[in-house]
């Protein structure tokens, strides 16, 4: 009897302790510290979730919701989302430039979904920080550059892929309206990068079916997620109660499939053995793993699990944004036929029809480059940075930023600044052409980010988009079927913004 009473007392003590913790959590989340950035008040426990849902429902895009908050509260806005750490939305060029160039904001958040995609712990490049990120990024850049990554030596491969893509699109035109151009472009974009990673080269349409499936899974994951992470990041326990309603079941199944694909690729390389002269990233990484084992240096950041998630990150970063940018360029030119005609006239006059464009033609095709820059500004494929994390207690523009706060750079606020661009809603490539007819860069265009965590594939992405679009537009005119409604050039919300779904008529010139 005494034992039962003692157990009941312990149980009541535990319940009281949990309730006390919840009450303290609610009070803490509801009350804003004195120097906490301004923002909507929110509600106990759930914070600003309902505020954000309302804004996204009104604007249709998270980035537009962040712009609304910036208009009301200023360049640094603080919000709370469920049980997660506060999120700081940083808008405007001065604030974003300061944030992204300060090392104390180079961390990555530790949200549930960010961990889950890499096996439950933060691994790889995209969502790691401190020594793990530095070691993986340094090795990836050094190794990939040895094989031509970001160098003009890759031009022949990119030109081959551009020509192949153009021929495939021309073949599709003979069958009528094109409905699958996104998947075709994705394979072409990945071709050269996959050669650096895996050492195998394929042409569009000849890729391994498992690789094609991995591309489709990746695109599905990014289109069905958001940068803030969604409800499971704020209340991860809900996956146990509502696995289907929260989308966890589908998310987990897709992550498992794409992880299995990369695991099989690594196994294939191990089975074939590694030559002394490595010719691809996976073999070089496996060789580094063995070298560090032999050195007996203790803890190492290099292992097969890390390798899996590094190539997964390279795969994701190398395909989605480039593929979507090309899709948006086609969409804008389909709507703006006059601009498409000007691009074609420039290519015909400068390059002609007998040879394909090359990277040496960049300075000779300023209008094409201006169109690509203007599409990049308006499409906002990556409207915000990947979330950052404060790794120490610090401040930003006078506001207190505690360790582990999440920070998000709102690039769309810069790309759509009326103060700088004058008419930001207007598609006007001429804003990137000077009085002498030359292309001019503008520091207010930052689609690849800034600072140490800037996209490492910027050069490859720019070269790919330039060569692909120059080759396509040299030989093809893109238009809509006569009865097709005008597509919305705002695109479709997701982790990255995807081009509008539309049928395309491609006419050989």
mmCIF file of C-alpha atoms in Angstrom, residues 205-449:
data_model
loop_
_atom_site.group_PDB
_atom_site.id
_atom_site.type_symbol
_atom_site.label_atom_id
_atom_site.label_comp_id
_atom_site.label_asym_id
_atom_site.label_seq_id
_atom_site.Cartn_x
_atom_site.Cartn_y
_atom_site.Cartn_z
ATOM 1 C CA UNK A 205 17.169 10.126 -72.582
ATOM 2 C CA UNK A 206 19.962 7.614 -71.944
ATOM 3 C CA UNK A 207 20.295 8.150 -68.193
ATOM 4 C CA UNK A 208 19.887 5.210 -65.839
ATOM 5 C CA UNK A 209 16.186 4.766 -64.866
ATOM 6 C CA UNK A 210 17.147 4.864 -61.182
ATOM 7 C CA UNK A 211 18.906 8.190 -61.728
ATOM 8 C CA UNK A 212 15.845 9.565 -63.514
ATOM 9 C CA UNK A 213 13.706 8.418 -60.590
ATOM 10 C CA UNK A 214 16.084 10.147 -58.142
ATOM 11 C CA UNK A 215 15.655 13.405 -60.093
ATOM 12 C CA UNK A 216 11.869 13.067 -59.914
ATOM 13 C CA UNK A 217 11.945 12.314 -56.172
ATOM 14 C CA UNK A 218 14.193 15.316 -55.520
ATOM 15 C CA UNK A 219 11.905 17.629 -57.470
ATOM 16 C CA UNK A 220 8.877 16.278 -55.627
ATOM 17 C CA UNK A 221 10.536 16.851 -52.247
ATOM 18 C CA UNK A 222 11.479 20.444 -53.014
ATOM 19 C CA UNK A 223 8.122 21.339 -54.556
ATOM 20 C CA UNK A 224 6.225 19.957 -51.551
ATOM 21 C CA UNK A 225 8.274 21.642 -48.817
ATOM 22 C CA UNK A 226 9.103 25.164 -47.702
ATOM 23 C CA UNK A 227 12.221 26.908 -46.426
ATOM 24 C CA UNK A 228 10.833 27.455 -42.876
ATOM 25 C CA UNK A 229 10.337 23.688 -42.637
ATOM 26 C CA UNK A 230 6.601 23.386 -42.053
ATOM 27 C CA UNK A 231 4.501 22.108 -39.179
ATOM 28 C CA UNK A 232 6.791 19.150 -38.374
ATOM 29 C CA UNK A 233 9.677 21.481 -37.598
ATOM 30 C CA UNK A 234 7.509 23.386 -35.118
ATOM 31 C CA UNK A 235 5.712 20.382 -33.593
ATOM 32 C CA UNK A 236 7.721 17.256 -34.527
ATOM 33 C CA UNK A 237 5.694 15.004 -32.181
ATOM 34 C CA UNK A 238 2.718 15.342 -34.551
ATOM 35 C CA UNK A 239 4.347 12.838 -36.911
ATOM 36 C CA UNK A 240 3.481 10.117 -34.404
ATOM 37 C CA UNK A 241 -0.146 11.209 -34.148
ATOM 38 C CA UNK A 242 -0.891 12.223 -37.757
ATOM 39 C CA UNK A 243 1.804 10.763 -40.039
ATOM 40 C CA UNK A 244 -0.328 11.085 -43.183
ATOM 41 C CA UNK A 245 -2.029 14.391 -42.410
ATOM 42 C CA UNK A 246 1.284 16.108 -41.667
ATOM 43 C CA UNK A 247 2.873 14.662 -44.820
ATOM 44 C CA UNK A 248 5.493 12.795 -42.798
ATOM 45 C CA UNK A 249 4.740 9.371 -44.292
ATOM 46 C CA UNK A 250 5.312 10.548 -47.862
ATOM 47 C CA UNK A 251 8.332 12.641 -46.845
ATOM 48 C CA UNK A 252 9.960 9.709 -45.031
ATOM 49 C CA UNK A 253 9.291 7.278 -47.877
ATOM 50 C CA UNK A 254 10.806 9.607 -50.487
ATOM 51 C CA UNK A 255 13.848 10.328 -48.346
ATOM 52 C CA UNK A 256 14.410 6.584 -47.914
ATOM 53 C CA UNK A 257 14.202 5.952 -51.660
ATOM 54 C CA UNK A 258 16.610 8.706 -52.658
ATOM 55 C CA UNK A 259 19.042 7.788 -49.842
ATOM 56 C CA UNK A 260 18.972 4.154 -51.012
ATOM 57 C CA UNK A 261 19.806 5.303 -54.528
ATOM 58 C CA UNK A 262 22.940 7.146 -53.386
ATOM 59 C CA UNK A 263 23.917 4.245 -51.097
ATOM 60 C CA UNK A 264 23.733 1.888 -54.099
ATOM 61 C CA UNK A 265 25.903 4.256 -56.163
ATOM 62 C CA UNK A 266 28.570 4.304 -53.428
ATOM 63 C CA UNK A 267 28.431 0.502 -53.136
ATOM 64 C CA UNK A 268 28.990 0.221 -56.893
ATOM 65 C CA UNK A 269 32.148 2.329 -56.618
ATOM 66 C CA UNK A 270 33.458 0.268 -53.704
ATOM 67 C CA UNK A 271 32.790 -2.960 -55.594
ATOM 68 C CA UNK A 272 34.691 -1.770 -58.667
ATOM 69 C CA UNK A 273 37.670 -0.630 -56.593
ATOM 70 C CA UNK A 274 39.484 2.700 -56.503
ATOM 71 C CA UNK A 275 42.421 3.520 -58.784
ATOM 72 C CA UNK A 276 45.361 5.557 -57.553
ATOM 73 C CA UNK A 277 44.373 8.238 -60.055
ATOM 74 C CA UNK A 278 40.798 9.037 -59.073
ATOM 75 C CA UNK A 279 38.651 10.480 -61.847
ATOM 76 C CA UNK A 280 35.477 11.357 -59.934
ATOM 77 C CA UNK A 281 34.357 12.789 -56.612
ATOM 78 C CA UNK A 282 33.009 9.569 -55.067
ATOM 79 C CA UNK A 283 36.256 7.653 -55.623
ATOM 80 C CA UNK A 284 38.294 10.594 -54.298
ATOM 81 C CA UNK A 285 36.133 10.733 -51.161
ATOM 82 C CA UNK A 286 36.391 6.973 -50.572
ATOM 83 C CA UNK A 287 40.162 7.260 -50.957
ATOM 84 C CA UNK A 288 40.193 10.097 -48.390
ATOM 85 C CA UNK A 289 38.248 7.914 -45.940
ATOM 86 C CA UNK A 290 40.913 5.192 -46.213
ATOM 87 C CA UNK A 291 43.747 7.723 -45.916
ATOM 88 C CA UNK A 292 42.329 9.121 -42.688
ATOM 89 C CA UNK A 293 41.828 5.625 -41.267
ATOM 90 C CA UNK A 294 45.473 4.793 -41.968
ATOM 91 C CA UNK A 295 46.673 8.018 -40.366
ATOM 92 C CA UNK A 296 45.120 7.000 -37.010
ATOM 93 C CA UNK A 297 44.382 10.658 -36.343
ATOM 94 C CA UNK A 298 41.347 9.848 -34.184
ATOM 95 C CA UNK A 299 37.972 11.414 -34.990
ATOM 96 C CA UNK A 300 37.421 12.163 -38.660
ATOM 97 C CA UNK A 301 34.718 14.046 -40.511
ATOM 98 C CA UNK A 302 35.014 11.634 -43.434
ATOM 99 C CA UNK A 303 32.956 8.449 -43.587
ATOM 100 C CA UNK A 304 30.558 6.761 -45.996
ATOM 101 C CA UNK A 305 27.481 8.253 -44.344
ATOM 102 C CA UNK A 306 28.880 11.743 -44.789
ATOM 103 C CA UNK A 307 29.703 10.892 -48.407
ATOM 104 C CA UNK A 308 26.118 9.840 -49.077
ATOM 105 C CA UNK A 309 24.709 13.132 -47.847
ATOM 106 C CA UNK A 310 27.417 15.273 -49.456
ATOM 107 C CA UNK A 311 26.601 13.894 -52.909
ATOM 108 C CA UNK A 312 22.893 14.203 -52.101
ATOM 109 C CA UNK A 313 23.459 17.910 -51.356
ATOM 110 C CA UNK A 314 25.550 18.411 -54.497
ATOM 111 C CA UNK A 315 22.867 16.631 -56.513
ATOM 112 C CA UNK A 316 20.085 18.794 -55.065
ATOM 113 C CA UNK A 317 21.952 22.088 -55.362
ATOM 114 C CA UNK A 318 23.116 21.289 -58.882
ATOM 115 C CA UNK A 319 19.763 20.412 -60.403
ATOM 116 C CA UNK A 320 16.815 22.258 -58.893
ATOM 117 C CA UNK A 321 17.721 25.928 -59.134
ATOM 118 C CA UNK A 322 19.402 25.682 -62.564
ATOM 119 C CA UNK A 323 16.576 23.621 -64.020
ATOM 120 C CA UNK A 324 13.935 25.995 -62.650
ATOM 121 C CA UNK A 325 15.805 29.055 -63.890
ATOM 122 C CA UNK A 326 15.860 27.655 -67.432
ATOM 123 C CA UNK A 327 12.157 26.845 -67.130
ATOM 124 C CA UNK A 328 11.426 30.425 -66.067
ATOM 125 C CA UNK A 329 13.492 31.868 -68.941
ATOM 126 C CA UNK A 330 11.399 29.873 -71.404
ATOM 127 C CA UNK A 331 8.183 30.923 -69.625
ATOM 128 C CA UNK A 332 9.073 34.631 -69.714
ATOM 129 C CA UNK A 333 10.082 34.469 -73.373
ATOM 130 C CA UNK A 334 6.922 32.585 -74.284
ATOM 131 C CA UNK A 335 4.907 35.471 -72.827
ATOM 132 C CA UNK A 336 7.232 38.231 -74.087
ATOM 133 C CA UNK A 337 7.643 37.294 -77.735
ATOM 134 C CA UNK A 338 9.226 40.670 -78.566
ATOM 135 C CA UNK A 339 12.082 40.000 -76.147
ATOM 136 C CA UNK A 340 12.534 36.475 -77.540
ATOM 137 C CA UNK A 341 12.782 37.971 -81.048
ATOM 138 C CA UNK A 342 15.490 40.415 -79.885
ATOM 139 C CA UNK A 343 17.515 37.597 -78.341
ATOM 140 C CA UNK A 344 17.273 35.556 -81.540
ATOM 141 C CA UNK A 345 18.305 38.532 -83.661
ATOM 142 C CA UNK A 346 21.354 39.098 -81.444
ATOM 143 C CA UNK A 347 22.419 35.441 -81.600
ATOM 144 C CA UNK A 348 21.897 35.302 -85.374
ATOM 145 C CA UNK A 349 23.888 38.497 -85.932
ATOM 146 C CA UNK A 350 26.785 37.648 -83.605
ATOM 147 C CA UNK A 351 27.082 33.846 -83.699
ATOM 148 C CA UNK A 352 25.180 32.900 -86.826
ATOM 149 C CA UNK A 353 23.492 29.552 -87.465
ATOM 150 C CA UNK A 354 26.413 27.377 -88.539
ATOM 151 C CA UNK A 355 28.166 27.098 -85.156
ATOM 152 C CA UNK A 356 26.797 26.687 -81.647
ATOM 153 C CA UNK A 357 27.371 29.452 -79.072
ATOM 154 C CA UNK A 358 30.306 29.177 -76.658
ATOM 155 C CA UNK A 359 31.324 30.864 -73.417
ATOM 156 C CA UNK A 360 33.553 33.170 -75.483
ATOM 157 C CA UNK A 361 30.331 34.687 -76.816
ATOM 158 C CA UNK A 362 29.240 35.966 -73.400
ATOM 159 C CA UNK A 363 30.519 39.506 -73.876
ATOM 160 C CA UNK A 364 29.220 39.474 -77.448
ATOM 161 C CA UNK A 365 25.659 38.604 -76.352
ATOM 162 C CA UNK A 366 24.863 41.323 -73.794
ATOM 163 C CA UNK A 367 21.112 41.293 -74.433
ATOM 164 C CA UNK A 368 20.837 37.546 -73.785
ATOM 165 C CA UNK A 369 22.771 38.003 -70.526
ATOM 166 C CA UNK A 370 20.482 40.896 -69.599
ATOM 167 C CA UNK A 371 17.430 38.705 -70.196
ATOM 168 C CA UNK A 372 18.879 35.943 -68.005
ATOM 169 C CA UNK A 373 19.640 38.467 -65.238
ATOM 170 C CA UNK A 374 16.171 40.014 -65.430
ATOM 171 C CA UNK A 375 14.458 36.613 -65.306
ATOM 172 C CA UNK A 376 16.625 35.688 -62.326
ATOM 173 C CA UNK A 377 15.556 38.904 -60.566
ATOM 174 C CA UNK A 378 11.841 38.504 -61.227
ATOM 175 C CA UNK A 379 11.488 34.729 -60.936
ATOM 176 C CA UNK A 380 13.210 34.566 -57.530
ATOM 177 C CA UNK A 381 13.760 30.803 -57.798
ATOM 178 C CA UNK A 382 15.504 30.979 -54.427
ATOM 179 C CA UNK A 383 13.602 33.910 -52.861
ATOM 180 C CA UNK A 384 15.295 33.449 -49.487
ATOM 181 C CA UNK A 385 18.505 31.968 -48.217
ATOM 182 C CA UNK A 386 18.600 28.509 -46.733
ATOM 183 C CA UNK A 387 18.018 29.180 -43.002
ATOM 184 C CA UNK A 388 21.041 30.335 -41.022
ATOM 185 C CA UNK A 389 21.643 29.966 -37.270
ATOM 186 C CA UNK A 390 23.322 32.295 -34.820
ATOM 187 C CA UNK A 391 26.197 30.331 -33.273
ATOM 188 C CA UNK A 392 26.766 32.859 -30.446
ATOM 189 C CA UNK A 393 24.765 35.527 -28.641
ATOM 190 C CA UNK A 394 25.126 38.732 -30.661
ATOM 191 C CA UNK A 395 23.102 41.571 -32.189
ATOM 192 C CA UNK A 396 21.967 42.743 -35.616
ATOM 193 C CA UNK A 397 21.154 46.401 -36.302
ATOM 194 C CA UNK A 398 20.758 46.955 -32.561
ATOM 195 C CA UNK A 399 18.461 43.964 -31.956
ATOM 196 C CA UNK A 400 19.451 41.109 -29.687
ATOM 197 C CA UNK A 401 20.036 37.801 -31.505
ATOM 198 C CA UNK A 402 20.474 34.871 -29.143
ATOM 199 C CA UNK A 403 22.463 31.737 -29.906
ATOM 200 C CA UNK A 404 20.421 29.217 -31.959
ATOM 201 C CA UNK A 405 18.004 31.815 -33.330
ATOM 202 C CA UNK A 406 17.210 31.040 -36.970
ATOM 203 C CA UNK A 407 17.819 33.795 -39.533
ATOM 204 C CA UNK A 408 16.416 34.001 -43.045
ATOM 205 C CA UNK A 409 17.712 36.427 -45.695
ATOM 206 C CA UNK A 410 14.795 37.682 -47.791
ATOM 207 C CA UNK A 411 16.403 38.134 -51.231
ATOM 208 C CA UNK A 412 13.066 38.976 -52.818
ATOM 209 C CA UNK A 413 12.951 42.193 -50.801
ATOM 210 C CA UNK A 414 16.148 43.232 -52.602
ATOM 211 C CA UNK A 415 15.151 42.016 -56.066
ATOM 212 C CA UNK A 416 11.789 43.800 -55.839
ATOM 213 C CA UNK A 417 13.008 47.008 -54.198
ATOM 214 C CA UNK A 418 11.183 49.958 -55.753
ATOM 215 C CA UNK A 419 13.788 52.290 -54.307
ATOM 216 C CA UNK A 420 16.543 50.685 -56.380
ATOM 217 C CA UNK A 421 14.847 49.292 -59.492
ATOM 218 C CA UNK A 422 12.158 51.958 -59.947
ATOM 219 C CA UNK A 423 9.692 49.616 -61.652
ATOM 220 C CA UNK A 424 10.520 46.210 -60.104
ATOM 221 C CA UNK A 425 7.300 44.541 -61.294
ATOM 222 C CA UNK A 426 8.135 45.245 -64.955
ATOM 223 C CA UNK A 427 10.082 42.747 -67.090
ATOM 224 C CA UNK A 428 12.705 45.051 -68.572
ATOM 225 C CA UNK A 429 16.046 43.436 -69.513
ATOM 226 C CA UNK A 430 17.389 46.805 -70.659
ATOM 227 C CA UNK A 431 18.018 47.724 -67.000
ATOM 228 C CA UNK A 432 21.148 45.523 -67.274
ATOM 229 C CA UNK A 433 22.448 47.250 -70.442
ATOM 230 C CA UNK A 434 24.553 50.427 -70.266
ATOM 231 C CA UNK A 435 24.598 53.358 -72.699
ATOM 232 C CA UNK A 436 27.267 51.597 -74.776
ATOM 233 C CA UNK A 437 25.134 48.489 -75.192
ATOM 234 C CA UNK A 438 27.248 46.384 -72.824
ATOM 235 C CA UNK A 439 25.965 44.118 -70.065
ATOM 236 C CA UNK A 440 26.357 45.539 -66.567
ATOM 237 C CA UNK A 441 26.318 43.648 -63.288
ATOM 238 C CA UNK A 442 24.296 44.949 -60.355
ATOM 239 C CA UNK A 443 25.123 44.140 -56.729
ATOM 240 C CA UNK A 444 21.394 44.227 -55.952
ATOM 241 C CA UNK A 445 20.996 40.977 -57.874
ATOM 242 C CA UNK A 446 21.972 38.181 -55.492
ATOM 243 C CA UNK A 447 20.307 34.883 -56.547
ATOM 244 C CA UNK A 448 23.282 32.852 -55.299
ATOM 245 C CA UNK A 449 23.519 34.541 -51.920
#
